[in-house]
Coordinates of C-alpha atoms in Angstrom, one line a residue:
Chain A
M1 CA 0.0 0.0 0.0
Q2 CA 1.4 3.4 -1.0
K3 CA 0.2 6.9 -0.3
I4 CA 0.4 8.9 -3.5
T5 CA -0.3 12.5 -4.6
L6 CA -3.3 13.5 -6.8
L7 CA -0.9 14.1 -9.6
E8 CA 0.4 10.6 -9.3
A9 CA -3.2 9.3 -9.2
S10 CA -4.0 11.2 -12.4
K11 CA -1.0 9.6 -14.1
L12 CA -2.1 6.1 -12.9
L13 CA -5.6 6.7 -14.3
L14 CA -4.2 7.9 -17.7
K15 CA -1.8 4.9 -17.9
N16 CA -4.5 2.2 -17.2
D17 CA -7.7 1.2 -18.8
N18 CA -10.9 -0.9 -18.2
F19 CA -12.0 0.6 -14.9
H20 CA -14.5 -0.4 -12.3
I21 CA -15.4 2.5 -10.0
L22 CA -16.8 1.4 -6.7
T23 CA -19.2 3.4 -4.5
H24 CA -20.0 2.7 -0.8
R25 CA -23.1 0.9 0.2
Y26 CA -26.3 3.0 0.7
P27 CA -24.7 5.2 -2.0
D28 CA -25.2 8.9 -1.4
G29 CA -24.7 12.0 -3.5
D30 CA -20.9 12.2 -2.8
T31 CA -19.9 8.7 -3.6
L32 CA -22.2 8.6 -6.7
G33 CA -21.1 12.1 -7.8
C34 CA -17.4 11.0 -7.6
A35 CA -18.1 7.7 -9.5
F36 CA -20.1 9.2 -12.4
A37 CA -17.8 12.2 -12.7
L38 CA -14.7 10.0 -12.8
C39 CA -16.4 7.6 -15.2
Y40 CA -17.4 10.3 -17.6
A41 CA -13.9 11.8 -17.3
L42 CA -12.1 8.5 -18.1
R43 CA -14.4 7.8 -21.0
S44 CA -13.7 11.3 -22.4
K45 CA -10.0 10.1 -22.5
G46 CA -11.0 7.1 -24.7
K47 CA -11.0 4.6 -21.8
K48 CA -13.6 2.0 -20.8
A49 CA -15.1 2.5 -17.4
N50 CA -18.2 1.4 -15.5
V51 CA -19.7 2.7 -12.2
I52 CA -20.4 -0.2 -9.9
V53 CA -23.3 1.2 -7.9
N54 CA -23.4 -0.4 -4.5
G55 CA -27.1 -1.4 -4.4
N56 CA -29.7 0.5 -6.3
L57 CA -29.2 4.0 -7.7
P58 CA -31.6 6.1 -5.7
S59 CA -34.3 7.4 -8.1
K60 CA -33.6 11.0 -7.2
F61 CA -30.0 10.6 -8.4
S62 CA -31.1 9.1 -11.8
Y63 CA -30.1 12.4 -13.5
L64 CA -26.4 11.4 -12.8
A65 CA -26.8 8.5 -15.2
E66 CA -28.6 10.4 -17.9
S67 CA -25.5 10.1 -20.2
Y68 CA -24.4 6.8 -18.9
D69 CA -24.6 3.3 -20.4
V70 CA -22.9 0.1 -19.1
Q71 CA -19.9 -0.8 -21.2
D72 CA -18.7 -4.3 -21.9
F73 CA -15.1 -5.1 -21.0
D74 CA -13.0 -7.2 -18.6
C75 CA -12.1 -5.1 -15.5
E76 CA -8.3 -4.4 -15.2
Y77 CA -8.3 -1.5 -12.7
V78 CA -10.4 -0.9 -9.6
V79 CA -11.0 2.5 -8.1
S80 CA -13.0 3.1 -4.9
V81 CA -14.4 6.6 -4.3
D82 CA -15.6 8.0 -0.9
V83 CA -15.3 4.5 0.7
A84 CA -13.9 4.9 4.2
A85 CA -13.6 1.2 5.3
P86 CA -13.7 -2.2 3.7
S87 CA -17.0 -3.0 5.4
L88 CA -18.6 -0.1 3.6
L89 CA -18.1 -2.0 0.4
G90 CA -21.0 -4.1 1.6
D91 CA -22.0 -6.8 -1.0
L92 CA -19.0 -5.8 -3.1
Q93 CA -16.5 -6.8 -0.4
G94 CA -16.1 -10.4 -1.5
E95 CA -15.4 -9.6 -5.1
Y96 CA -13.3 -6.4 -4.7
A97 CA -11.9 -5.9 -1.2
D98 CA -8.4 -7.2 -2.0
K99 CA -8.3 -5.9 -5.6
I100 CA -8.5 -2.2 -5.2
D101 CA -5.8 -0.4 -7.2
L102 CA -6.6 3.1 -6.2
C103 CA -8.6 4.4 -3.2
L104 CA -9.7 8.1 -3.3
D105 CA -11.3 9.4 -0.1
H106 CA -11.8 12.4 2.2
H107 CA -12.4 10.5 5.5
G108 CA -9.5 11.0 7.9
S109 CA -10.5 7.7 9.5
N110 CA -10.0 5.8 6.2
T111 CA -9.0 2.1 6.8
M112 CA -9.2 0.8 3.2
V113 CA -6.6 -1.6 1.9
A114 CA -5.5 -0.6 -1.6
K115 CA -2.4 -0.6 -3.8
N116 CA -2.5 3.2 -3.9
L117 CA -4.2 5.5 -1.5
F118 CA -5.1 9.2 -1.6
V119 CA -7.0 10.7 1.4
D120 CA -7.5 14.4 2.0
A121 CA -9.6 15.0 5.1
S122 CA -9.6 18.8 4.5
C123 CA -12.0 18.3 1.6
A124 CA -15.7 18.7 2.6
A125 CA -16.7 16.2 -0.2
A126 CA -14.7 13.5 -2.0
C127 CA -16.0 15.2 -5.1
E128 CA -13.6 18.1 -4.4
I129 CA -10.8 15.6 -4.8
I130 CA -12.2 14.2 -8.0
H131 CA -12.5 17.8 -9.3
V132 CA -8.8 18.5 -8.8
L133 CA -7.9 15.0 -10.1
I134 CA -10.0 15.4 -13.3
K135 CA -8.4 18.8 -14.0
A136 CA -5.0 17.2 -13.5
M137 CA -6.0 14.6 -16.1
G138 CA -6.6 17.4 -18.6
V139 CA -10.3 16.6 -18.9
K140 CA -12.7 19.3 -20.0
I141 CA -15.5 19.6 -17.4
T142 CA -18.7 18.9 -19.3
R143 CA -22.2 19.6 -17.9
D144 CA -22.5 15.9 -16.9
I145 CA -19.3 16.0 -15.0
A146 CA -20.2 19.3 -13.4
N147 CA -23.6 18.1 -12.4
A148 CA -22.0 15.0 -10.8
L149 CA -19.4 17.0 -8.9
Y150 CA -21.9 19.6 -7.7
T151 CA -24.1 16.8 -6.5
G152 CA -21.4 15.5 -4.2
I153 CA -20.3 18.9 -3.0
S154 CA -23.7 20.2 -2.3
T155 CA -25.1 17.1 -0.6
D156 CA -22.0 16.6 1.6
T157 CA -22.1 20.2 2.8
G158 CA -25.9 20.5 3.2
C159 CA -25.7 23.1 0.3
F160 CA -22.7 24.9 1.7
C161 CA -24.2 25.2 5.1
Y162 CA -22.2 22.7 7.2
T163 CA -19.0 23.5 9.0
N164 CA -16.9 21.3 6.7
T165 CA -17.5 23.9 3.9
T166 CA -14.3 25.8 2.9
A167 CA -13.2 28.6 0.6
Q168 CA -12.1 25.9 -1.8
T169 CA -15.6 24.3 -1.7
H170 CA -17.1 27.6 -2.8
R171 CA -14.5 28.2 -5.5
I172 CA -15.1 24.8 -7.0
A173 CA -18.9 25.5 -7.0
A174 CA -18.2 28.7 -8.8
E175 CA -16.2 26.8 -11.5
L176 CA -18.9 24.2 -11.8
I177 CA -21.6 26.8 -12.3
E178 CA -19.5 28.3 -15.0
C179 CA -19.3 24.8 -16.6
D180 CA -23.1 25.0 -16.9
C181 CA -24.0 22.8 -14.0
E182 CA -27.7 22.6 -13.4
F183 CA -27.4 23.6 -9.7
N184 CA -31.0 24.8 -9.5
K185 CA -32.4 21.5 -10.6
I186 CA -30.0 19.6 -8.4
N187 CA -30.8 21.7 -5.3
R188 CA -34.5 21.4 -5.9
I189 CA -34.2 17.6 -6.0
N190 CA -31.9 17.3 -3.0
F191 CA -33.0 20.1 -0.7
E192 CA -36.5 21.3 -1.7
T193 CA -38.5 18.2 -2.6
K194 CA -40.2 15.9 -0.2
S195 CA -42.4 12.9 -1.2
R196 CA -45.7 12.6 0.6
A197 CA -44.3 9.3 2.1
K198 CA -41.3 11.2 3.4
L199 CA -43.5 13.9 4.9
K200 CA -45.5 11.2 6.7
M201 CA -42.3 9.5 7.8
E202 CA -41.0 12.8 9.2
R203 CA -44.2 13.3 11.1
M204 CA -44.0 9.8 12.6
V205 CA -40.4 10.4 13.5
Y206 CA -41.1 13.7 15.2
D207 CA -43.5 11.8 17.4
T208 CA -40.6 9.6 18.6
M209 CA -38.4 12.5 19.6
E210 CA -37.1 12.5 23.2
F211 CA -34.7 14.9 24.9
Y212 CA -32.0 13.9 27.4
C213 CA -29.0 15.6 29.2
G214 CA -31.1 18.7 29.9
G215 CA -32.1 19.1 26.3
K216 CA -28.6 18.8 24.9
C217 CA -29.3 15.4 23.4
A218 CA -32.3 14.7 21.2
I219 CA -32.9 11.2 19.9
I220 CA -35.3 9.9 17.3
Y221 CA -35.9 6.4 15.8
T222 CA -37.5 4.5 13.0
T223 CA -38.5 0.9 13.0
I224 CA -39.1 -1.6 10.3
A225 CA -42.8 -1.6 11.3
M226 CA -42.9 2.2 10.8
Q227 CA -41.3 1.9 7.4
N228 CA -43.6 -0.9 6.4
A229 CA -46.7 1.0 7.6
L230 CA -45.8 3.9 5.2
G231 CA -44.3 1.8 2.4
A232 CA -41.2 4.0 2.9
G233 CA -38.0 3.1 1.0
D234 CA -34.5 4.4 1.4
D235 CA -35.4 7.7 -0.2
E236 CA -37.8 8.5 2.6
M237 CA -35.3 7.5 5.3
E238 CA -32.6 9.8 4.0
G239 CA -32.1 13.2 5.7
L240 CA -33.9 12.1 8.9
A241 CA -30.5 12.2 10.7
S242 CA -30.4 16.0 10.4
I243 CA -33.7 16.5 12.3
P244 CA -32.7 16.2 16.0
R245 CA -29.6 18.4 15.8
Q246 CA -31.7 21.3 14.4
I247 CA -33.6 21.8 17.6
E248 CA -32.5 24.8 19.6
G249 CA -30.1 23.9 22.4
V250 CA -29.4 20.4 21.1
K251 CA -25.6 19.6 20.9
M252 CA -26.0 15.9 19.9
G253 CA -28.7 14.6 17.7
I254 CA -29.0 10.8 17.5
T255 CA -31.1 8.9 14.9
M256 CA -31.6 5.2 15.2
R257 CA -32.9 3.2 12.3
E258 CA -33.9 -0.5 12.7
K259 CA -32.4 -2.7 10.0
E260 CA -33.6 -6.1 8.8
D261 CA -30.5 -7.8 10.3
G262 CA -31.4 -7.1 13.9
T263 CA -29.2 -4.1 14.3
Y264 CA -29.9 -0.4 14.5
K265 CA -28.0 1.9 12.2
V266 CA -27.1 4.9 14.3
S267 CA -26.4 8.4 12.9
V268 CA -24.9 11.0 15.2
R269 CA -24.8 14.7 14.4
T270 CA -23.2 17.2 16.7
N271 CA -22.8 21.0 17.3
D272 CA -20.2 23.1 19.1
G273 CA -17.3 20.7 18.6
I274 CA -18.8 17.7 20.4
N275 CA -16.9 14.8 18.8
A276 CA -19.4 12.5 17.0
C277 CA -16.6 10.3 15.6
E278 CA -15.2 9.4 19.1
F279 CA -18.7 8.8 20.3
C280 CA -19.4 6.3 17.4
Q281 CA -16.0 4.7 17.8
R282 CA -17.2 3.4 21.2
F283 CA -19.6 1.3 19.2
G284 CA -17.2 0.3 16.5
G285 CA -18.2 3.0 14.1
G286 CA -16.6 6.3 13.0
G287 CA -16.8 9.2 10.6
H288 CA -16.4 12.9 10.9
V289 CA -16.2 15.2 14.0
A290 CA -19.7 16.5 13.5
A291 CA -21.3 13.6 11.6
S292 CA -20.6 9.9 12.3
G293 CA -22.3 6.6 12.4
C294 CA -22.3 3.1 13.9
S295 CA -24.3 -0.1 14.0
I296 CA -25.5 -1.6 17.3
R297 CA -27.2 -5.0 17.7
G298 CA -30.2 -5.1 20.1
D299 CA -33.8 -4.2 20.6
L300 CA -35.0 -0.6 20.5
Q301 CA -35.0 0.0 24.3
T302 CA -31.5 -1.6 24.8
V303 CA -29.9 0.3 22.0
K304 CA -31.5 3.6 23.1
Y305 CA -30.3 3.0 26.6
L306 CA -26.7 2.4 25.5
L307 CA -26.7 5.5 23.4
I308 CA -28.2 7.8 26.1
K309 CA -25.8 6.4 28.7
A310 CA -22.9 7.2 26.4
A311 CA -24.3 10.6 25.6
E312 CA -24.6 11.4 29.3
E313 CA -20.9 10.7 29.7
V314 CA -19.9 13.0 26.9
L315 CA -22.3 15.9 27.4
Chain B
M1 CA -30.9 61.8 -10.0
Q2 CA -27.8 60.2 -11.5
K3 CA -26.8 56.6 -12.2
I4 CA -23.2 56.1 -11.1
T5 CA -20.6 53.3 -11.1
L6 CA -19.5 51.5 -8.0
L7 CA -16.1 53.2 -8.3
E8 CA -17.8 56.6 -8.3
A9 CA -19.9 55.5 -5.3
S10 CA -16.7 54.5 -3.4
K11 CA -15.3 58.0 -4.1
L12 CA -18.4 59.7 -2.9
L13 CA -18.3 57.8 0.3
L14 CA -14.6 58.5 0.9
K15 CA -15.2 62.2 0.2
N16 CA -18.1 62.6 2.6
D17 CA -18.7 62.1 6.4
N18 CA -21.4 61.7 9.1
F19 CA -23.4 59.0 7.4
H20 CA -26.9 57.6 8.1
I21 CA -27.4 54.2 6.5
L22 CA -31.0 53.2 6.0
T23 CA -32.4 49.7 5.8
H24 CA -35.9 48.6 4.5
R25 CA -38.8 48.0 6.9
Y26 CA -39.1 44.5 8.3
P27 CA -35.3 44.3 7.9
D28 CA -33.9 41.0 6.7
G29 CA -30.4 39.6 6.6
D30 CA -29.5 41.3 3.3
T31 CA -30.4 44.9 4.2
L32 CA -29.0 44.6 7.7
G33 CA -25.8 42.9 6.4
C34 CA -25.3 45.7 3.9
A35 CA -25.9 48.4 6.5
F36 CA -23.6 47.0 9.2
A37 CA -20.8 46.1 6.7
L38 CA -20.9 49.6 5.2
C39 CA -21.0 51.2 8.6
Y40 CA -18.0 49.2 9.9
A41 CA -16.2 50.0 6.6
L42 CA -16.8 53.8 6.9
R43 CA -15.7 53.8 10.5
S44 CA -12.5 52.0 9.6
K45 CA -11.8 55.0 7.4
G46 CA -12.1 57.3 10.3
K47 CA -15.7 58.5 9.4
K48 CA -18.7 58.7 11.6
A49 CA -21.6 56.5 10.6
N50 CA -24.8 55.0 12.1
V51 CA -27.1 52.3 11.0
I52 CA -30.7 53.4 11.1
V53 CA -32.5 50.0 11.6
N54 CA -36.0 50.2 10.2
G55 CA -37.9 48.8 13.2
N56 CA -36.4 46.4 15.7
L57 CA -33.2 44.5 15.0
P58 CA -34.5 40.8 14.9
S59 CA -32.9 39.1 17.9
K60 CA -31.4 36.4 15.7
F61 CA -29.4 39.1 13.9
S62 CA -28.0 40.6 17.1
Y63 CA -24.5 39.3 16.3
L64 CA -24.3 41.8 13.5
A65 CA -24.2 44.6 16.1
E66 CA -21.7 43.0 18.4
S67 CA -19.0 45.6 17.6
Y68 CA -21.5 48.4 17.0
D69 CA -22.3 51.4 19.1
V70 CA -24.5 54.5 18.2
Q71 CA -22.3 57.5 17.4
D72 CA -23.2 61.1 18.1
F73 CA -23.1 63.4 15.1
D74 CA -25.3 65.5 12.8
C75 CA -26.2 63.5 9.7
E76 CA -24.7 64.9 6.5
Y77 CA -25.0 62.0 4.0
V78 CA -27.8 59.5 3.7
V79 CA -27.3 56.1 2.1
S80 CA -30.1 53.5 1.5
V81 CA -29.1 49.8 1.1
D82 CA -31.3 47.1 -0.4
V83 CA -34.4 49.4 -0.4
A84 CA -36.3 48.9 -3.6
A85 CA -39.1 51.6 -3.3
P86 CA -39.8 54.7 -1.1
S87 CA -42.7 52.9 0.5
L88 CA -40.3 50.3 1.8
L89 CA -38.7 53.0 4.0
G90 CA -41.8 52.6 6.1
D91 CA -41.7 54.9 9.2
L92 CA -38.4 56.4 7.9
Q93 CA -40.1 57.8 4.8
G94 CA -41.1 61.1 6.2
E95 CA -37.7 62.0 7.6
Y96 CA -35.5 60.6 4.8
A97 CA -37.4 59.9 1.5
D98 CA -36.3 63.1 -0.2
K99 CA -32.9 63.3 1.4
I100 CA -31.2 60.2 0.0
D101 CA -27.7 60.9 -1.4
L102 CA -26.8 57.4 -2.4
C103 CA -29.1 54.4 -3.1
L104 CA -27.4 51.0 -3.4
D105 CA -29.7 48.1 -4.5
H106 CA -30.0 44.9 -6.4
H107 CA -33.7 45.0 -7.3
G108 CA -34.3 45.5 -11.0
S109 CA -37.6 47.1 -10.1
N110 CA -36.0 49.8 -8.0
T111 CA -38.1 53.1 -7.9
M112 CA -36.1 55.0 -5.3
V113 CA -35.5 58.7 -5.6
A114 CA -31.9 59.6 -4.8
K115 CA -29.2 62.0 -5.8
N116 CA -27.0 59.0 -6.9
L117 CA -28.2 55.6 -7.8
F118 CA -26.4 52.2 -8.3
V119 CA -28.6 49.2 -9.0
D120 CA -27.2 45.8 -10.2
A121 CA -29.9 43.2 -10.6
S122 CA -27.4 40.5 -11.5
C123 CA -26.4 40.3 -7.9
A124 CA -28.2 37.7 -5.8
A125 CA -27.8 39.9 -2.7
A126 CA -27.2 43.6 -2.2
C127 CA -24.3 42.5 0.0
E128 CA -22.5 41.4 -3.2
I129 CA -22.6 45.1 -4.2
I130 CA -21.3 46.3 -0.8
H131 CA -18.5 43.7 -1.0
V132 CA -17.2 45.2 -4.3
L133 CA -17.8 48.7 -3.0
I134 CA -15.9 48.2 0.2
K135 CA -12.9 46.7 -1.6
A136 CA -13.0 49.7 -4.0
M137 CA -12.8 51.9 -0.9
G138 CA -9.6 50.2 0.1
V139 CA -11.1 48.8 3.3
K140 CA -9.7 45.7 4.9
I141 CA -12.5 43.1 5.4
T142 CA -12.6 42.4 9.1
R143 CA -14.4 39.6 10.7
D144 CA -17.3 41.9 11.5
I145 CA -17.6 43.0 8.0
A146 CA -17.3 39.5 6.6
N147 CA -20.0 38.3 9.0
A148 CA -22.3 41.0 7.9
L149 CA -21.7 40.4 4.2
Y150 CA -22.0 36.6 4.5
T151 CA -25.3 37.1 6.3
G152 CA -26.8 39.0 3.4
I153 CA -25.5 36.7 0.8
S154 CA -26.5 33.4 2.5
T155 CA -30.0 34.6 3.6
D156 CA -30.9 36.0 0.2
T157 CA -29.8 32.8 -1.6
G158 CA -31.2 30.3 0.8
C159 CA -27.7 29.3 1.6
F160 CA -26.6 29.2 -2.1
C161 CA -29.6 27.0 -3.0
Y162 CA -31.8 29.4 -4.9
T163 CA -31.6 30.0 -8.6
N164 CA -30.3 33.6 -8.1
T165 CA -26.9 32.2 -6.9
T166 CA -24.1 32.8 -9.3
A167 CA -20.4 32.0 -9.6
Q168 CA -19.7 35.4 -8.2
T169 CA -21.8 34.7 -5.2
H170 CA -19.7 31.6 -4.4
R171 CA -16.4 33.5 -5.1
I172 CA -17.4 36.2 -2.6
A173 CA -18.3 33.6 -0.1
A174 CA -14.9 32.0 -0.5
E175 CA -13.2 35.4 0.2
L176 CA -15.4 36.0 3.2
I177 CA -14.5 32.6 4.7
E178 CA -10.8 33.5 4.2
C179 CA -11.5 36.8 6.1
D180 CA -12.5 34.6 9.0
C181 CA -16.2 35.0 8.7
E182 CA -18.1 32.8 11.2
F183 CA -20.3 31.1 8.5
N184 CA -20.9 28.1 10.7
K185 CA -22.5 30.2 13.5
I186 CA -24.4 32.3 11.0
N187 CA -25.8 29.3 9.0
R188 CA -26.8 27.6 12.2
I189 CA -28.7 30.6 13.3
N190 CA -30.4 31.2 10.0
F191 CA -30.9 27.7 8.6
E192 CA -30.4 25.0 11.2
T193 CA -32.0 26.2 14.3
K194 CA -35.6 25.5 15.2
S195 CA -37.1 26.3 18.5
R196 CA -39.2 23.6 20.1
A197 CA -42.2 25.9 19.7
K198 CA -41.5 26.1 16.0
L199 CA -41.2 22.4 15.7
K200 CA -44.6 22.0 17.4
M201 CA -46.1 24.6 15.1
E202 CA -44.8 22.8 12.1
R203 CA -46.2 19.5 13.3
M204 CA -49.6 21.2 13.9
V205 CA -49.4 22.8 10.4
Y206 CA -48.6 19.4 8.8
D207 CA -51.8 18.1 10.2
T208 CA -53.8 20.8 8.4
M209 CA -52.3 19.9 5.0
E210 CA -54.8 19.0 2.2
F211 CA -54.2 18.3 -1.4
Y212 CA -56.3 19.5 -4.4
C213 CA -56.1 19.5 -8.2
G214 CA -54.8 15.9 -8.3
G215 CA -52.0 16.7 -5.9
K216 CA -50.8 19.8 -7.7
C217 CA -52.1 22.2 -5.0
A218 CA -51.3 21.8 -1.3
I219 CA -52.8 24.1 1.2
I220 CA -52.0 24.6 4.9
Y221 CA -53.3 27.0 7.5
T222 CA -52.7 28.4 11.0
T223 CA -55.3 30.0 13.2
I224 CA -55.0 32.4 16.1
A225 CA -56.2 29.6 18.4
M226 CA -53.3 27.4 17.2
Q227 CA -50.8 30.2 17.7
N228 CA -52.2 30.9 21.2
A229 CA -52.1 27.2 22.1
L230 CA -48.4 27.1 21.4
G231 CA -47.5 30.6 22.5
A232 CA -46.0 31.0 19.0
G233 CA -44.8 34.4 17.9
D234 CA -43.6 35.8 14.6
D235 CA -40.4 33.7 14.7
E236 CA -42.3 30.5 14.9
M237 CA -44.6 31.5 12.0
E238 CA -41.7 32.4 9.7
G239 CA -40.8 30.0 6.9
L240 CA -44.1 28.0 7.1
A241 CA -45.0 29.3 3.6
S242 CA -42.2 27.2 2.1
I243 CA -43.7 23.9 3.4
P244 CA -46.5 23.0 1.0
R245 CA -44.5 23.8 -2.2
Q246 CA -41.8 21.3 -1.2
I247 CA -44.1 18.3 -1.5
E248 CA -43.4 16.2 -4.6
G249 CA -45.8 17.0 -7.4
V250 CA -47.0 20.2 -5.9
K251 CA -47.0 23.1 -8.3
M252 CA -48.8 25.6 -6.0
G253 CA -48.4 25.7 -2.3
I254 CA -50.8 27.9 -0.4
T255 CA -50.4 29.0 3.3
M256 CA -53.3 30.7 5.1
R257 CA -52.6 32.5 8.3
E258 CA -55.5 33.9 10.4
K259 CA -54.9 37.5 11.5
E260 CA -56.5 39.4 14.4
D261 CA -58.4 41.7 12.0
G262 CA -60.6 39.0 10.7
T263 CA -58.6 38.4 7.5
Y264 CA -56.4 35.5 6.4
K265 CA -52.9 36.5 5.2
V266 CA -52.3 34.2 2.2
S267 CA -48.9 33.2 0.9
V268 CA -48.6 31.5 -2.5
R269 CA -45.4 29.7 -3.6
T270 CA -45.3 28.0 -7.0
N271 CA -43.1 25.7 -9.1
D272 CA -42.7 25.2 -12.8
G273 CA -43.6 28.7 -13.9
I274 CA -47.1 28.8 -12.4
N275 CA -47.7 32.5 -11.9
A276 CA -48.3 33.2 -8.2
C277 CA -48.4 37.0 -8.8
E278 CA -51.4 36.7 -11.2
F279 CA -53.1 34.3 -8.8
C280 CA -52.8 36.7 -5.9
Q281 CA -53.8 39.7 -8.0
R282 CA -57.3 38.1 -8.3
F283 CA -57.5 38.8 -4.6
G284 CA -55.9 42.3 -4.6
G285 CA -52.4 41.1 -3.8
G286 CA -49.2 40.6 -5.8
G287 CA -45.5 39.9 -5.6
H288 CA -43.1 37.7 -7.7
V289 CA -43.9 35.0 -10.2
A290 CA -42.9 32.2 -7.8
A291 CA -43.8 33.9 -4.4
S292 CA -46.7 36.2 -3.8
G293 CA -49.3 37.1 -1.2
C294 CA -52.7 38.6 -0.6
S295 CA -55.2 39.1 2.2
I296 CA -58.7 37.7 2.2
R297 CA -61.5 38.5 4.6
G298 CA -63.7 35.6 5.8
D299 CA -63.8 32.5 7.9
L300 CA -61.5 29.5 7.4
Q301 CA -63.8 27.4 5.2
T302 CA -64.9 30.3 3.0
V303 CA -61.3 31.6 2.4
K304 CA -60.1 28.1 1.7
Y305 CA -63.0 27.5 -0.7
L306 CA -62.2 30.7 -2.6
L307 CA -58.5 29.8 -2.9
I308 CA -59.1 26.2 -4.0
K309 CA -61.7 27.3 -6.6
A310 CA -59.2 29.8 -8.0
A311 CA -56.4 27.2 -7.9
E312 CA -58.6 24.8 -9.9
E313 CA -59.0 27.4 -12.6
V314 CA -55.3 27.9 -12.9
L315 CA -53.9 24.4 -12.6

């Protein structure tokens, strides 16, 4: 395993061919934006490349694949984008985990095993890395590429709202707008559109909200039964994690989501420098200072109790 | 009245002294951001200047005035910022309407009367104009100035989400971040903080939501009784109008708010080019294509019936 520079990464990409680009499981705007942008960029250089979407492409991101078709070739070079740990490869782990040639990521906690590794935790979105990389490859940023990169940057920063946003983030957004990116359409899809099912899910989730630690911790949950009652899919579940932290006075917002495998997927969002990553590492998870996650096995009350107890120690 | 360039405006400001800077009534982040940024800039050049806040400074914007104190002097030069029409001077109209030396604005519809006028409708926020102006004046952008300018730019663009955002908007944001602006604090105040009372009001409002015209029209309402039950003030009522348009498939979102005078204040928000202004003109109101308002006298069911009937004709 070798840490390389982005310039070296660009040379590796230009030297090789027949790429598989891997996203992380439960793919979000950043991992998908990276993968489609890089795929379009490689193809513009006459290479063959496919995006291996980890699970289904969420319907709201279908615009990313508008100019995409699956190509037929034998894979020779594997790139992972925005994947912080082997376990996040999910179902792709068996086929790809020990075959990754280049790992590109922005998670400081990255534990991937790859021939070549580039991690820059100063980037708000992995798409910022891909933007620099694509330019280093001498690729012209088309509207498709700009849309993909803007998707990752805007979704990972909550539309330039979160604390991870930097001057560089804004400068890249400016460049993408000048490359004709459809930021208005993308923002409406990602920030201003709610399905009725999502609205119902939010109302149900609001009813589960409880406050602890003198109002500094807010916790919400969803169960499989709730999801089934509403016919809610992954799209409806997305974004719920941002709800509890928004309440005035809350320093740590915790969202628990029951999964089919008997675990709860836990998302932790914090304010005022409370370390969400350290908190989640207690439960074998990780992520960023203000946004992290983990999985805990157990029933609703047990998992909730464990989380509240840990929150009381931190807050 | 004379149209001037920003460079000429900067020279006028440097040549004069003892400024009153006027904001528009019901002052928002942009007019306040302009006024405080310009005031701090003038003071840094050794001039005397006061911000004349049109009404009360909303408590959430109190951080803008953290380094501000009222100075004692006789006014010699009056500047209006982000004020599109004399009527928007509200209570300040009598004292200042015919005494404005310099009007700085970004509304294409500007109808102000002033000795010197600079309007640039390509700017998403009037604070973009003040940013260029302050730099032309040779002023160093302090954290206070950066905070004020960022406030105007972020609030007028919905945190870089609305269609008025440009590459310039992002580039200015990048510069302000490099001037140490506390964008994280500002965004949390303006976009990520909900009081528990507001949360409760939203839940109550969600319960009133009804769909008409095959789901293309969504309507919500608040009554005085609902407000009283929650002890909700103006802060809690703010932003409710954006709720119904967000639902997938909705082209016209209508919000009705019962007022003490026996009328309903109606806010209409539209997607896909449906003309909200024409719709509201039927009821003696008006506004922008995608966001308009009107007042209708009557009880809840009557007003709702009138609105739905009109919506059915339009959609």
